[in-house]
PDB file of C-alpha atoms in Angstrom:
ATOM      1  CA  UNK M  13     201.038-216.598-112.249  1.00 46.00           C
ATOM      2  CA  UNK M  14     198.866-213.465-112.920  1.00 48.00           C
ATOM      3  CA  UNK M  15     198.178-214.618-116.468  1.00 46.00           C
ATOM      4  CA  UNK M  16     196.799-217.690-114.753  1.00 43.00           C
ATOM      5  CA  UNK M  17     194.436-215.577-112.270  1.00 43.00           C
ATOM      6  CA  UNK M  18     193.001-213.870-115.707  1.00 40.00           C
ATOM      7  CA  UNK M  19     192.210-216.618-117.595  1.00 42.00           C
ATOM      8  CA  UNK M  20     190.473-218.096-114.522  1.00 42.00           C
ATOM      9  CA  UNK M  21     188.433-214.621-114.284  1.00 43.00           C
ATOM     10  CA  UNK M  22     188.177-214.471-117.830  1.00 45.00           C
ATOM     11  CA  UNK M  23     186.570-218.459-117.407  1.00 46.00           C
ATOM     12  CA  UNK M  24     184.208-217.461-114.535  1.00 46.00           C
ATOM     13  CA  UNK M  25     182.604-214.128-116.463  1.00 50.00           C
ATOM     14  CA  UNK M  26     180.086-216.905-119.045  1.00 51.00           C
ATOM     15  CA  UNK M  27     176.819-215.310-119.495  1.00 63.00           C
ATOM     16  CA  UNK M  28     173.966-216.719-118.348  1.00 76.00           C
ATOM     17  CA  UNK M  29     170.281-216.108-117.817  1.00 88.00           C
ATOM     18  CA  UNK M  30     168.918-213.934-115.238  1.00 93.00           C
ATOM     19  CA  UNK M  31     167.796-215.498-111.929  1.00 96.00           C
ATOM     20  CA  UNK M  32     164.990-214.327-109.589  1.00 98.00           C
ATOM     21  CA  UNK M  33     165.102-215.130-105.548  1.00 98.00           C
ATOM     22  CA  UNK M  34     161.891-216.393-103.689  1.00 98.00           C
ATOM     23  CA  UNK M  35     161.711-216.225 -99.850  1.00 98.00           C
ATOM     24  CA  UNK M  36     159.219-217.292 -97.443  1.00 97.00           C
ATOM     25  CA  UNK M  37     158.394-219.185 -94.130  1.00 94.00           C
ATOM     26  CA  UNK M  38     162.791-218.842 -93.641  1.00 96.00           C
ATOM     27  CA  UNK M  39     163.259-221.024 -96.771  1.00 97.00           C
ATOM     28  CA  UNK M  40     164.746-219.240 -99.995  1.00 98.00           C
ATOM     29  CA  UNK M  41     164.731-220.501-103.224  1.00 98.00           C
ATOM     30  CA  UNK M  42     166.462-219.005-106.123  1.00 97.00           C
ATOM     31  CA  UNK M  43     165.723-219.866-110.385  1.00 97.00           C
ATOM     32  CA  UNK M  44     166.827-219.257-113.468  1.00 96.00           C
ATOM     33  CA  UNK M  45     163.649-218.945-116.229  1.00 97.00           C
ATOM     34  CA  UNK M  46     161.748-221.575-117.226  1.00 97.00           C
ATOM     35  CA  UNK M  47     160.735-219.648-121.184  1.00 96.00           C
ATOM     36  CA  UNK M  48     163.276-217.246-122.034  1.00 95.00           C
ATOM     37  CA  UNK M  49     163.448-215.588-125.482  1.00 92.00           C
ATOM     38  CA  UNK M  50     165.386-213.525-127.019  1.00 90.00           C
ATOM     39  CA  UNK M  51     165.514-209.240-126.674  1.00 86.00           C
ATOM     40  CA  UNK M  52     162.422-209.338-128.935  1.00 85.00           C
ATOM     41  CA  UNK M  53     160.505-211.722-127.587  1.00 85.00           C
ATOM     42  CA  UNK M  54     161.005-214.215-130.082  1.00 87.00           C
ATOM     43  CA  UNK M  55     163.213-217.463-130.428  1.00 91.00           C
ATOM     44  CA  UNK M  56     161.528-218.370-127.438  1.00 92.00           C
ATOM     45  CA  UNK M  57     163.069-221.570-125.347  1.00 93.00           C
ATOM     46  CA  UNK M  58     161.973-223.563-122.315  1.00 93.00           C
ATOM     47  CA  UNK M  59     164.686-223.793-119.855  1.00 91.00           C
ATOM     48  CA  UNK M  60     164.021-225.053-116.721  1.00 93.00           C
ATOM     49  CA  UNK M  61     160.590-226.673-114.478  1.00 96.00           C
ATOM     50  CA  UNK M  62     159.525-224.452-111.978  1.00 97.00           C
ATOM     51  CA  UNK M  63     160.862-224.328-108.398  1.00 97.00           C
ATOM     52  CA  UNK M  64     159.055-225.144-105.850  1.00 98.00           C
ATOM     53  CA  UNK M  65     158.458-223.426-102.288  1.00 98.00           C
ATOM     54  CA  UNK M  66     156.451-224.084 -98.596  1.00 98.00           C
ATOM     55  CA  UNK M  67     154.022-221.389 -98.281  1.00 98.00           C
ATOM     56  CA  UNK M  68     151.722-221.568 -95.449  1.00 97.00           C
ATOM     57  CA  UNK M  69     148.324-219.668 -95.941  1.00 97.00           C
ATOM     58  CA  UNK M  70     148.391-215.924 -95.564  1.00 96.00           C
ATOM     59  CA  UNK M  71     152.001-215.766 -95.728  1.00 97.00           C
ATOM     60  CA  UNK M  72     153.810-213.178 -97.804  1.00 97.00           C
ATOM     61  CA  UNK M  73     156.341-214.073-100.248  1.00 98.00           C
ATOM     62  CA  UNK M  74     159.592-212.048-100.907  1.00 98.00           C
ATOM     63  CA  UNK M  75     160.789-211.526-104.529  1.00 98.00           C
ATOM     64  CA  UNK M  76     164.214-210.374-105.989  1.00 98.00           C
ATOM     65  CA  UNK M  77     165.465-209.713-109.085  1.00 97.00           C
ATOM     66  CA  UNK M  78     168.848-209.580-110.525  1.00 93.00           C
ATOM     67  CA  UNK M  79     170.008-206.281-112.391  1.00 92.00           C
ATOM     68  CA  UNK M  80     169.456-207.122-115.664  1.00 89.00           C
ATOM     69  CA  UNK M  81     165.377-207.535-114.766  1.00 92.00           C
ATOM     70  CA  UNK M  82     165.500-204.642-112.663  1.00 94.00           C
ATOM     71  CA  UNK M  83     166.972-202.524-115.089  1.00 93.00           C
ATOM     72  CA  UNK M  84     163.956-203.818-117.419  1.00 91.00           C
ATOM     73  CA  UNK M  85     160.326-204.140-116.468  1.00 92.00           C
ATOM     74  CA  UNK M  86     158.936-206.738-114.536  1.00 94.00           C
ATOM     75  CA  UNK M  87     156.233-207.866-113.041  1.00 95.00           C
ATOM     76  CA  UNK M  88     154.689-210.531-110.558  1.00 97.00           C
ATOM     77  CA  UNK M  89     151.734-212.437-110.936  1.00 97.00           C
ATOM     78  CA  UNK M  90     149.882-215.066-108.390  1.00 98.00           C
ATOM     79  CA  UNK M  91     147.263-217.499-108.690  1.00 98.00           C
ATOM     80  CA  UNK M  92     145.567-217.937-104.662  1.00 98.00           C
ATOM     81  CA  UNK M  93     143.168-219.972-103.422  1.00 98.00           C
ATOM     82  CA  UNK M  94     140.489-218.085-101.182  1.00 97.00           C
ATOM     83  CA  UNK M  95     138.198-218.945 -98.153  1.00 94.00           C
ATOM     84  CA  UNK M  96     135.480-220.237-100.450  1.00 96.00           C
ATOM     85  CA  UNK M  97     138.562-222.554-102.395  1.00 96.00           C
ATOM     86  CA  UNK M  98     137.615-220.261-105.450  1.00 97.00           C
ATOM     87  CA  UNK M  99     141.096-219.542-106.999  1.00 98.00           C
ATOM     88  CA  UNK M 100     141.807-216.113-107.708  1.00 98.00           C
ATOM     89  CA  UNK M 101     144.210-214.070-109.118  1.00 97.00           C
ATOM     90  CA  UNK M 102     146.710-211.043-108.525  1.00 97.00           C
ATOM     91  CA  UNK M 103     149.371-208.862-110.213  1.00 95.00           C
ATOM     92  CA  UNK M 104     151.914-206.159-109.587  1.00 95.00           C
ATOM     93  CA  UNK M 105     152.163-202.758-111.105  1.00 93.00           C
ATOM     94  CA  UNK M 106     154.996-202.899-113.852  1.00 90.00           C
ATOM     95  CA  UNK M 107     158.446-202.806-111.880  1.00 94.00           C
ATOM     96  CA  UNK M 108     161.903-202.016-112.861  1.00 91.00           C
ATOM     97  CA  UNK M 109     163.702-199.127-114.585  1.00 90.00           C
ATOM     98  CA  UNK M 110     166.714-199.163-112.467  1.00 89.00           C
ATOM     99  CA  UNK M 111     164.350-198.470-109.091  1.00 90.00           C
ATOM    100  CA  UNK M 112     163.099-201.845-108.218  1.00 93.00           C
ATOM    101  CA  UNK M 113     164.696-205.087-107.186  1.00 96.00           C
ATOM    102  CA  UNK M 114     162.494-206.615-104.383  1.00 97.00           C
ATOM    103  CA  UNK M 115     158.496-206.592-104.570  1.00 98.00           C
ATOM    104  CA  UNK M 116     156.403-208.364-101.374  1.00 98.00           C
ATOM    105  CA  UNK M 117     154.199-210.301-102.417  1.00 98.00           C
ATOM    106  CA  UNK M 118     150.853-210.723-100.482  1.00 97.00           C
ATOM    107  CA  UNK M 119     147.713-212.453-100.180  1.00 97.00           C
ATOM    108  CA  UNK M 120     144.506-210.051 -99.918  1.00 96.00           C
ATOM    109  CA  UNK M 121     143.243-212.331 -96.479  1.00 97.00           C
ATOM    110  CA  UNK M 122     145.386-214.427 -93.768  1.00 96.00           C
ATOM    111  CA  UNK M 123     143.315-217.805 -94.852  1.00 97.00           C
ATOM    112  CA  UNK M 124     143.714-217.423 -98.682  1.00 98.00           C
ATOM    113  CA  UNK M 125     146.519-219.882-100.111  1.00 98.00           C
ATOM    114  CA  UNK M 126     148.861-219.003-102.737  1.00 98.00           C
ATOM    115  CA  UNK M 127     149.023-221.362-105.137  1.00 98.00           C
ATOM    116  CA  UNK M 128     151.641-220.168-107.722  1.00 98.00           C
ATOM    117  CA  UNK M 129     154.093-217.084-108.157  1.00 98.00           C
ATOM    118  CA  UNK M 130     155.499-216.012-111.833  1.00 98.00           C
ATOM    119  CA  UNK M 131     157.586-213.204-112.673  1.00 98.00           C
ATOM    120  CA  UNK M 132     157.620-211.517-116.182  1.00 96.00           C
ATOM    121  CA  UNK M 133     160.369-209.797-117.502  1.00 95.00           C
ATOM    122  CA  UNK M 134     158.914-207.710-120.655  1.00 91.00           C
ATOM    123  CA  UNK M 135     160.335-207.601-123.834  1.00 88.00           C
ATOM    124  CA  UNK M 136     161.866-204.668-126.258  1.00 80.00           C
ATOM    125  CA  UNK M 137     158.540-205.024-128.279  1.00 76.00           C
ATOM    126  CA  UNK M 138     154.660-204.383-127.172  1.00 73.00           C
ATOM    127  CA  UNK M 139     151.242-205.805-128.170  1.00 78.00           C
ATOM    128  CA  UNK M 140     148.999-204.240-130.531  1.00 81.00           C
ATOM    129  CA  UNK M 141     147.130-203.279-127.372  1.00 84.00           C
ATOM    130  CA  UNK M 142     150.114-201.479-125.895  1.00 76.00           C
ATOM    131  CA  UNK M 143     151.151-204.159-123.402  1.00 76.00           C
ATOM    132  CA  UNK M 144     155.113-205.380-123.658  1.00 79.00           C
ATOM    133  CA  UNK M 145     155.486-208.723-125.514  1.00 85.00           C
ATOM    134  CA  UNK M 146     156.748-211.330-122.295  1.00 89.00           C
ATOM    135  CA  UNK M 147     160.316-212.213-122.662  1.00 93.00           C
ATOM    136  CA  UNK M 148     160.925-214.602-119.441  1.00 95.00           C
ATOM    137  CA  UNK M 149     159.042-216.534-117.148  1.00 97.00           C
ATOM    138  CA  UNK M 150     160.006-217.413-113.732  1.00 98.00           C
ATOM    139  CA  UNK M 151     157.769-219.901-111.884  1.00 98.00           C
ATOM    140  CA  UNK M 152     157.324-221.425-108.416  1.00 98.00           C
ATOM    141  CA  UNK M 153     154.724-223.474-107.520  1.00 98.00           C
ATOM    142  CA  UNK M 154     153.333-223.412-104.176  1.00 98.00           C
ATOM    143  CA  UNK M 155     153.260-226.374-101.750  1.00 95.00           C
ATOM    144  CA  UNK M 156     151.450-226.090 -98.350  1.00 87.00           C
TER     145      UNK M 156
END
């Protein structure tokens, strides 16, 4: 019977991409990457369509990562709609390292509207300008 139990375990342990957890206005979403490539940044693949998610104006957004991005860098990036309906858009410092699973995403004024949240995770190779090469994309697409 324990040989059973293991090769259940053993079953249950598949790899699979890393996924990234969206909350806001009590709803949580959770995705897996919709480009993912390999260590490199290469042998790039779409994998999923982006999630969607009920933001009212204003509201923050609460993003978390799973280890594997966390032990990487990663980043957040918005697109908003402000007052004027001129979209704008917004990014966070580089993330990660081991120190940072969760990032809050917010708007700079209560009326501006997000309109779409991605998170990078960077890649083992940079840009010639110095900038790491994008190796996933996680995207959620804001509905009102």
């Amino acid at each position: 019977m324990a040989a059973s139990v293991l090769v259940l375990s053993g079953c249950s342990l598949q790899q699979h991409d890393p996924e990234v957890t969206f909350y806001a206005n009590g709803k949580t979403i959770r995705i897996e990457p919709t480009i993912y490539c390999d260590v490199e940044g290469s042998n790039c693949a779409e994998r999923n369509a982006p999630g969607t998610l009920k933001v009212p104006a204003g509201k923050v957004v609460q993003i978390s990562v799973d280890g594997q991005l966390a032990d990487g860098l990663w980043e957040v990036v918005c697109v908003y709609e402000n007052a004027a309906r001129v979209q704008e858009g917004c990014s966070s410092p580089l993330l990660g390292k081991g120190d940072d699973y969760t990032y809050t995403l917010a708007v700079p004024n209560d009326s501006d509207q997000l309109l779409r949240i991605e998170v990078h995770e960077a890649a083992g190779a940079v840009l010639e300008t110095g900038q790491p090469l994008m190796r996933g994309s996680w995207v959620v697409d804001i509905t009102r």
